[in-house]
Amino acid sequence: MLQISKIFRFEMAHAIYGYAGKCKNVHGHSYILHVTITGSSDNDNYIPAPGFIYDFKQLKKIVNETVINKLDHQLVLSNVYLQTNTPFISAENILAWEMEPTAENILIYIKQNLQLALPAEIKLIKLQLYETADSYAEWLC
């Protein structure tokens, strides 16, 4: 299968409600997101002009609009966290989610939004979200 990937970076803070470790406190990460897509061609022959599965510039535009611009420099907390930590409710950059903003749930959020935004002939096949240099969550189609 022929596929292309593009890498994105964003900064985001979160806290995990009910977690016993340090991640129960508000803290931030420099996230790295790998987005991999494929097209509907058979991949056995050369791709007709202009020769792309999908233009990297268009992929960048979609990912920036649907993911990066919404998460970058935001504080993401679950509604249950906010119920017990009310001072955060008034934060200017707060995003309240139904779920805990773990790497896995952030990845599900990204997947759902990208699948809605990508053209029908483009298939999202893999996402990797690095929370640290050596820890990441991965979604595979």
Coordinates of C-alpha atoms in Angstrom, one line a residue:
M1 CA 0.0 0.0 0.0
L2 CA 1.3 3.4 -0.9
Q3 CA 0.8 6.0 1.8
I4 CA 2.1 9.5 2.8
S5 CA 2.7 11.0 6.2
K6 CA 3.0 14.5 7.6
I7 CA 4.3 15.5 11.0
F8 CA 2.8 18.3 13.1
R9 CA 3.7 19.9 16.5
F10 CA 1.6 21.6 19.1
E11 CA 1.7 22.6 22.7
M12 CA -1.1 21.6 25.1
A13 CA -1.7 21.3 28.8
H14 CA -4.0 18.8 30.6
A15 CA -4.6 16.9 33.8
I16 CA -6.0 13.4 34.3
Y17 CA -8.8 13.1 36.9
G18 CA -8.6 10.1 39.2
Y19 CA -5.0 9.3 38.3
A20 CA -2.7 8.6 41.3
G21 CA 0.5 9.9 39.7
K22 CA 1.9 13.3 38.8
C23 CA -0.4 13.6 35.8
K24 CA -3.3 14.3 38.1
N25 CA -1.9 17.9 38.2
V26 CA -2.1 20.4 35.4
H27 CA 1.0 20.1 33.2
G28 CA 1.9 20.5 29.6
H29 CA 3.5 18.6 26.7
S30 CA 5.1 19.4 23.4
Y31 CA 3.1 16.9 21.3
I32 CA 4.2 15.5 17.9
L33 CA 1.5 14.1 15.7
H34 CA 2.1 11.9 12.7
V35 CA -0.8 11.7 10.2
T36 CA -0.7 9.0 7.6
I37 CA -3.1 8.7 4.7
T38 CA -3.6 6.7 1.5
G39 CA -5.7 7.3 -1.6
S40 CA -8.1 5.1 -3.6
S41 CA -5.7 4.1 -6.4
D42 CA -4.5 0.6 -6.8
N43 CA -0.8 1.6 -6.1
D44 CA 0.5 -0.8 -8.8
N45 CA 0.9 1.8 -11.5
Y46 CA 2.3 5.3 -11.5
I47 CA -0.1 7.9 -10.2
P48 CA -1.4 10.2 -13.1
A49 CA -0.5 13.9 -13.1
P50 CA 0.1 15.7 -10.9
G51 CA 1.4 12.4 -9.3
F52 CA 0.2 12.8 -5.7
I53 CA -1.9 10.6 -3.4
Y54 CA -2.8 13.9 -1.9
D55 CA -1.1 17.3 -1.8
F56 CA 1.0 17.7 1.4
K57 CA -0.1 21.4 1.4
Q58 CA -3.8 20.4 1.5
L59 CA -3.2 17.8 4.2
K60 CA -1.4 20.5 6.3
K61 CA -4.3 22.8 5.8
I62 CA -6.9 20.3 6.9
V63 CA -4.9 19.1 9.9
N64 CA -4.1 22.6 11.0
E65 CA -7.8 23.7 10.7
T66 CA -9.3 20.7 12.4
V67 CA -6.7 19.7 15.0
I68 CA -3.7 22.0 15.6
N69 CA -5.6 25.3 15.7
K70 CA -8.1 23.8 18.2
L71 CA -5.6 22.2 20.6
D72 CA -2.4 24.3 20.4
H73 CA -1.8 26.3 23.6
Q74 CA -5.1 25.0 25.2
L75 CA -5.7 23.6 28.6
V76 CA -7.8 20.5 28.1
L77 CA -9.6 19.1 31.2
S78 CA -12.5 16.7 31.6
N79 CA -15.9 18.0 32.9
V80 CA -15.4 15.9 36.0
Y81 CA -12.0 17.4 36.7
L82 CA -13.5 20.9 36.3
Q83 CA -16.3 20.0 38.8
T84 CA -13.7 19.4 41.5
N85 CA -11.3 22.1 40.4
T86 CA -13.6 25.0 39.7
P87 CA -10.9 27.8 39.5
F88 CA -9.9 26.4 36.1
I89 CA -13.4 27.0 34.7
S90 CA -12.6 30.7 34.1
A91 CA -9.3 30.0 32.2
E92 CA -9.3 31.8 28.9
N93 CA -7.8 28.8 27.0
I94 CA -9.9 26.0 28.6
L95 CA -11.4 23.1 26.6
A96 CA -13.8 21.0 28.5
W97 CA -14.2 17.4 27.4
E98 CA -16.5 14.6 28.4
M99 CA -13.5 12.2 28.5
E100 CA -10.2 12.4 30.2
P101 CA -7.6 14.0 27.9
T102 CA -5.1 11.1 27.9
A103 CA -2.9 10.6 24.8
E104 CA -5.3 7.8 23.8
N105 CA -8.4 10.0 24.0
I106 CA -6.7 12.9 22.3
L107 CA -5.9 10.6 19.5
I108 CA -9.5 9.4 19.2
Y109 CA -10.6 13.1 19.1
I110 CA -8.1 13.7 16.3
K111 CA -9.1 10.7 14.4
Q112 CA -12.8 11.6 14.5
N113 CA -12.2 15.1 13.4
L114 CA -9.8 14.3 10.6
Q115 CA -12.1 11.5 9.2
L116 CA -14.9 14.1 8.9
A117 CA -12.6 16.7 7.2
L118 CA -10.7 14.6 4.7
P119 CA -12.1 14.1 1.2
A120 CA -14.0 10.8 0.6
E121 CA -11.2 9.4 -1.7
I122 CA -8.6 9.9 1.1
K123 CA -8.4 7.3 3.8
L124 CA -6.8 8.0 7.2
I125 CA -4.8 4.9 8.0
K126 CA -2.5 5.7 10.9
L127 CA -2.0 8.3 13.6
Q128 CA 0.8 8.6 16.2
L129 CA 0.7 11.1 19.0
Y130 CA 3.9 11.5 20.9
E131 CA 3.4 12.9 24.3
T132 CA 7.0 12.7 25.2
A133 CA 10.1 11.8 23.1
D134 CA 9.7 8.1 24.0
S135 CA 6.0 7.7 24.7
Y136 CA 3.2 7.7 22.2
A137 CA -0.3 6.5 21.4
E138 CA -1.0 5.0 18.0
W139 CA -4.2 4.4 16.1
L140 CA -4.3 2.1 13.0
C141 CA -7.1 1.7 10.6

